[in-house]
Amino acid sequence: MRCPFCKADDSRVVDSRVIDDGLAIRRRRECAGCGRRFTTQETSVVYVVKRSGATEPFSRAKVVTGVRKACQGRPVSEDDLARLAQQVEDAVRATGSAEIPAMEVGLAILAPLRELDEVAYLRFASVYRSFDTLEDFEAEIALLRAEQDPTGEEPASTSTTSSHPQ
């Protein structure tokens, strides 16, 4: 590691600590040339492989930007979006792969977005899955309804009247 002060190439690690829930390592280093100490952080980088074949580092900010459009006008806070982006990053890193197709990033977005807001989920899914017809929307809505009530029955109405005489 090059010293930021004297630009010497040789330094030794004085201390190492795991940070960001194990996603990064903070190292305290000492320059062999000038003796000054400095801190570095090491993180693993996951690359997203786009349809064109180009690769770019995974970006939580890009996830938030894409999902924010789907959540426009919905009761979704910036904190909700940040949590969703963290869930997506955790899912992407859990694959253990250094490169992941963009399609898999999109799939990793769908499940937490569905939990966050169903309307935003439909908006995102319609673009991501290229809905072409009204039937595509109807099929997805039917799927959402079936998952909400797996029995397929209407919820029983509750009566507020008592059967006991007063």
mmCIF file of C-alpha atoms in Angstrom:
data_model
loop_
_atom_site.group_PDB
_atom_site.id
_atom_site.type_symbol
_atom_site.label_atom_id
_atom_site.label_comp_id
_atom_site.label_asym_id
_atom_site.label_seq_id
_atom_site.Cartn_x
_atom_site.Cartn_y
_atom_site.Cartn_z
ATOM 1 C CA MET A 1 0.000 0.000 0.000
ATOM 2 C CA ARG A 2 1.444 3.359 -1.007
ATOM 3 C CA CYS A 3 1.907 5.934 1.791
ATOM 4 C CA PRO A 4 -0.349 8.971 1.252
ATOM 5 C CA PHE A 5 2.315 11.243 2.805
ATOM 6 C CA CYS A 6 5.658 10.280 1.243
ATOM 7 C CA LYS A 7 4.417 7.958 -1.536
ATOM 8 C CA ALA A 8 6.687 5.105 -0.402
ATOM 9 C CA ASP A 9 5.480 1.675 -1.545
ATOM 10 C CA ASP A 10 6.233 -0.193 1.667
ATOM 11 C CA SER A 11 3.994 -0.165 4.749
ATOM 12 C CA ARG A 12 3.154 -2.638 7.459
ATOM 13 C CA VAL A 13 -0.200 -3.418 9.045
ATOM 14 C CA VAL A 14 -0.342 -2.360 12.691
ATOM 15 C CA ASP A 15 -4.008 -3.230 13.402
ATOM 16 C CA SER A 16 -6.950 -4.790 11.529
ATOM 17 C CA ARG A 17 -10.636 -4.687 12.423
ATOM 18 C CA VAL A 18 -13.779 -5.963 10.756
ATOM 19 C CA ILE A 19 -16.359 -3.222 10.082
ATOM 20 C CA ASP A 20 -19.758 -2.862 8.371
ATOM 21 C CA ASP A 21 -21.018 -6.200 9.679
ATOM 22 C CA GLY A 22 -18.108 -8.075 8.155
ATOM 23 C CA LEU A 23 -18.317 -6.471 4.723
ATOM 24 C CA ALA A 24 -15.088 -4.505 5.112
ATOM 25 C CA ILE A 25 -11.780 -4.492 6.980
ATOM 26 C CA ARG A 26 -10.220 -1.380 8.469
ATOM 27 C CA ARG A 27 -6.444 -1.515 8.591
ATOM 28 C CA ARG A 28 -4.109 0.812 10.456
ATOM 29 C CA ARG A 29 -0.780 0.963 8.613
ATOM 30 C CA GLU A 30 2.648 2.409 9.286
ATOM 31 C CA CYS A 31 4.901 3.623 6.482
ATOM 32 C CA ALA A 32 8.367 2.039 6.429
ATOM 33 C CA GLY A 33 9.753 5.173 4.766
ATOM 34 C CA CYS A 34 8.500 8.090 6.900
ATOM 35 C CA GLY A 35 7.067 6.233 9.911
ATOM 36 C CA ARG A 36 3.683 7.986 9.700
ATOM 37 C CA ARG A 37 0.465 6.037 10.220
ATOM 38 C CA PHE A 38 -2.615 5.982 8.018
ATOM 39 C CA THR A 39 -5.858 4.038 7.742
ATOM 40 C CA THR A 40 -7.159 2.004 4.817
ATOM 41 C CA GLN A 41 -10.380 0.131 4.217
ATOM 42 C CA GLU A 42 -10.707 -3.011 2.173
ATOM 43 C CA THR A 43 -14.037 -4.073 0.730
ATOM 44 C CA SER A 44 -14.964 -6.727 -1.748
ATOM 45 C CA VAL A 45 -16.436 -5.428 -4.962
ATOM 46 C CA VAL A 46 -19.341 -7.143 -6.702
ATOM 47 C CA TYR A 47 -19.652 -6.353 -10.393
ATOM 48 C CA VAL A 48 -22.938 -6.224 -12.266
ATOM 49 C CA VAL A 49 -22.844 -7.626 -15.798
ATOM 50 C CA LYS A 50 -25.219 -5.664 -18.006
ATOM 51 C CA ARG A 51 -27.050 -7.085 -21.031
ATOM 52 C CA SER A 52 -24.513 -5.392 -23.305
ATOM 53 C CA GLY A 53 -21.739 -7.350 -21.598
ATOM 54 C CA ALA A 54 -20.298 -4.266 -19.886
ATOM 55 C CA THR A 55 -19.541 -4.570 -16.179
ATOM 56 C CA GLU A 56 -19.808 -1.965 -13.445
ATOM 57 C CA PRO A 57 -19.539 -2.091 -9.649
ATOM 58 C CA PHE A 58 -22.773 -2.782 -7.787
ATOM 59 C CA SER A 59 -24.268 0.474 -6.533
ATOM 60 C CA ARG A 60 -26.845 0.800 -3.792
ATOM 61 C CA ALA A 61 -27.514 4.323 -5.057
ATOM 62 C CA LYS A 62 -28.589 2.958 -8.454
ATOM 63 C CA VAL A 63 -30.985 0.551 -6.736
ATOM 64 C CA VAL A 64 -32.510 3.428 -4.747
ATOM 65 C CA THR A 65 -32.801 5.610 -7.863
ATOM 66 C CA GLY A 66 -34.591 2.883 -9.827
ATOM 67 C CA VAL A 67 -36.949 1.951 -7.020
ATOM 68 C CA ARG A 68 -37.651 5.602 -6.127
ATOM 69 C CA LYS A 69 -39.268 6.054 -9.554
ATOM 70 C CA ALA A 70 -41.611 3.136 -8.890
ATOM 71 C CA CYS A 71 -42.428 4.552 -5.435
ATOM 72 C CA GLN A 72 -43.238 8.050 -6.672
ATOM 73 C CA GLY A 73 -46.411 9.267 -4.968
ATOM 74 C CA ARG A 74 -46.466 6.287 -2.606
ATOM 75 C CA PRO A 75 -46.033 6.406 1.194
ATOM 76 C CA VAL A 76 -42.434 5.166 1.059
ATOM 77 C CA SER A 77 -39.696 7.016 2.967
ATOM 78 C CA GLU A 78 -36.032 7.441 2.108
ATOM 79 C CA ASP A 79 -35.236 5.170 5.066
ATOM 80 C CA ASP A 80 -37.461 2.481 3.536
ATOM 81 C CA LEU A 81 -35.569 2.823 0.250
ATOM 82 C CA ALA A 82 -32.205 2.616 2.035
ATOM 83 C CA ARG A 83 -33.291 -0.552 3.865
ATOM 84 C CA LEU A 84 -34.505 -2.081 0.605
ATOM 85 C CA ALA A 85 -31.170 -1.267 -1.084
ATOM 86 C CA GLN A 86 -29.320 -2.890 1.828
ATOM 87 C CA GLN A 87 -31.479 -6.024 1.511
ATOM 88 C CA VAL A 88 -30.719 -6.155 -2.206
ATOM 89 C CA GLU A 89 -26.987 -5.739 -1.603
ATOM 90 C CA ASP A 90 -27.062 -8.473 1.052
ATOM 91 C CA ALA A 91 -28.852 -10.806 -1.376
ATOM 92 C CA VAL A 92 -26.379 -10.011 -4.167
ATOM 93 C CA ARG A 93 -23.359 -10.581 -1.893
ATOM 94 C CA ALA A 94 -24.910 -13.798 -0.546
ATOM 95 C CA THR A 95 -24.538 -15.352 -3.988
ATOM 96 C CA GLY A 96 -20.800 -15.444 -3.321
ATOM 97 C CA SER A 97 -20.081 -14.456 -6.895
ATOM 98 C CA ALA A 98 -17.759 -11.627 -7.915
ATOM 99 C CA GLU A 99 -19.965 -10.916 -10.944
ATOM 100 C CA ILE A 100 -23.743 -11.045 -11.086
ATOM 101 C CA PRO A 101 -26.030 -10.495 -14.084
ATOM 102 C CA ALA A 102 -28.173 -7.349 -13.974
ATOM 103 C CA MET A 103 -31.234 -9.602 -14.302
ATOM 104 C CA GLU A 104 -30.446 -11.162 -10.913
ATOM 105 C CA VAL A 105 -30.159 -7.730 -9.308
ATOM 106 C CA GLY A 106 -33.642 -6.942 -10.609
ATOM 107 C CA LEU A 107 -34.972 -10.213 -9.199
ATOM 108 C CA ALA A 108 -33.368 -9.384 -5.853
ATOM 109 C CA ILE A 109 -35.281 -6.069 -5.867
ATOM 110 C CA LEU A 110 -38.720 -7.573 -6.520
ATOM 111 C CA ALA A 111 -39.267 -9.510 -3.273
ATOM 112 C CA PRO A 112 -38.414 -6.708 -0.806
ATOM 113 C CA LEU A 113 -40.274 -4.160 -2.946
ATOM 114 C CA ARG A 114 -43.368 -6.356 -2.900
ATOM 115 C CA GLU A 115 -43.205 -6.371 0.915
ATOM 116 C CA LEU A 116 -42.687 -2.605 1.012
ATOM 117 C CA ASP A 117 -45.453 -1.459 -1.350
ATOM 118 C CA GLU A 118 -47.520 -3.549 -3.753
ATOM 119 C CA VAL A 119 -48.333 -0.660 -6.103
ATOM 120 C CA ALA A 120 -44.644 0.240 -6.410
ATOM 121 C CA TYR A 121 -43.926 -3.453 -6.929
ATOM 122 C CA LEU A 122 -46.401 -3.592 -9.833
ATOM 123 C CA ARG A 123 -44.892 -0.480 -11.374
ATOM 124 C CA PHE A 124 -41.348 -1.849 -11.110
ATOM 125 C CA ALA A 125 -42.342 -5.341 -12.268
ATOM 126 C CA SER A 126 -44.219 -3.946 -15.266
ATOM 127 C CA VAL A 127 -41.042 -2.287 -16.534
ATOM 128 C CA TYR A 128 -38.604 -4.961 -15.379
ATOM 129 C CA ARG A 129 -40.622 -7.873 -16.766
ATOM 130 C CA SER A 130 -41.768 -5.890 -19.835
ATOM 131 C CA PHE A 131 -45.523 -6.133 -19.361
ATOM 132 C CA ASP A 132 -47.059 -5.623 -22.800
ATOM 133 C CA THR A 133 -50.762 -6.102 -22.222
ATOM 134 C CA LEU A 134 -53.463 -5.560 -19.657
ATOM 135 C CA GLU A 135 -53.516 -9.338 -19.175
ATOM 136 C CA ASP A 136 -49.916 -9.192 -17.893
ATOM 137 C CA PHE A 137 -51.042 -6.783 -15.154
ATOM 138 C CA GLU A 138 -54.150 -8.841 -14.391
ATOM 139 C CA ALA A 139 -52.107 -12.027 -14.049
ATOM 140 C CA GLU A 140 -49.654 -10.360 -11.657
ATOM 141 C CA ILE A 141 -52.493 -8.855 -9.586
ATOM 142 C CA ALA A 142 -54.201 -12.247 -9.427
ATOM 143 C CA LEU A 143 -50.922 -13.738 -8.196
ATOM 144 C CA LEU A 144 -50.641 -11.068 -5.493
ATOM 145 C CA ARG A 145 -54.223 -11.698 -4.381
ATOM 146 C CA ALA A 146 -53.713 -15.452 -4.289
ATOM 147 C CA GLU A 147 -50.651 -15.026 -2.080
ATOM 148 C CA GLN A 148 -52.521 -12.706 0.293
ATOM 149 C CA ASP A 149 -55.307 -15.251 0.793
ATOM 150 C CA PRO A 150 -54.095 -18.755 -0.129
ATOM 151 C CA THR A 151 -57.563 -20.271 0.550
ATOM 152 C CA GLY A 152 -59.141 -18.141 -2.158
ATOM 153 C CA GLU A 153 -62.044 -17.344 0.150
ATOM 154 C CA GLU A 154 -63.364 -13.906 0.961
ATOM 155 C CA PRO A 155 -62.609 -12.865 4.550
ATOM 156 C CA ALA A 156 -65.500 -13.528 6.916
ATOM 157 C CA SER A 157 -67.321 -10.403 7.975
ATOM 158 C CA THR A 158 -67.288 -9.766 11.686
ATOM 159 C CA SER A 159 -70.483 -8.742 13.372
ATOM 160 C CA THR A 160 -70.506 -6.045 16.014
ATOM 161 C CA THR A 161 -73.872 -6.968 17.417
ATOM 162 C CA SER A 162 -74.098 -9.149 20.452
ATOM 163 C CA SER A 163 -76.341 -12.186 20.647
ATOM 164 C CA HIS A 164 -76.851 -11.598 24.346
ATOM 165 C CA PRO A 165 -80.000 -9.679 25.374
ATOM 166 C CA GLN A 166 -79.354 -6.506 27.280
#
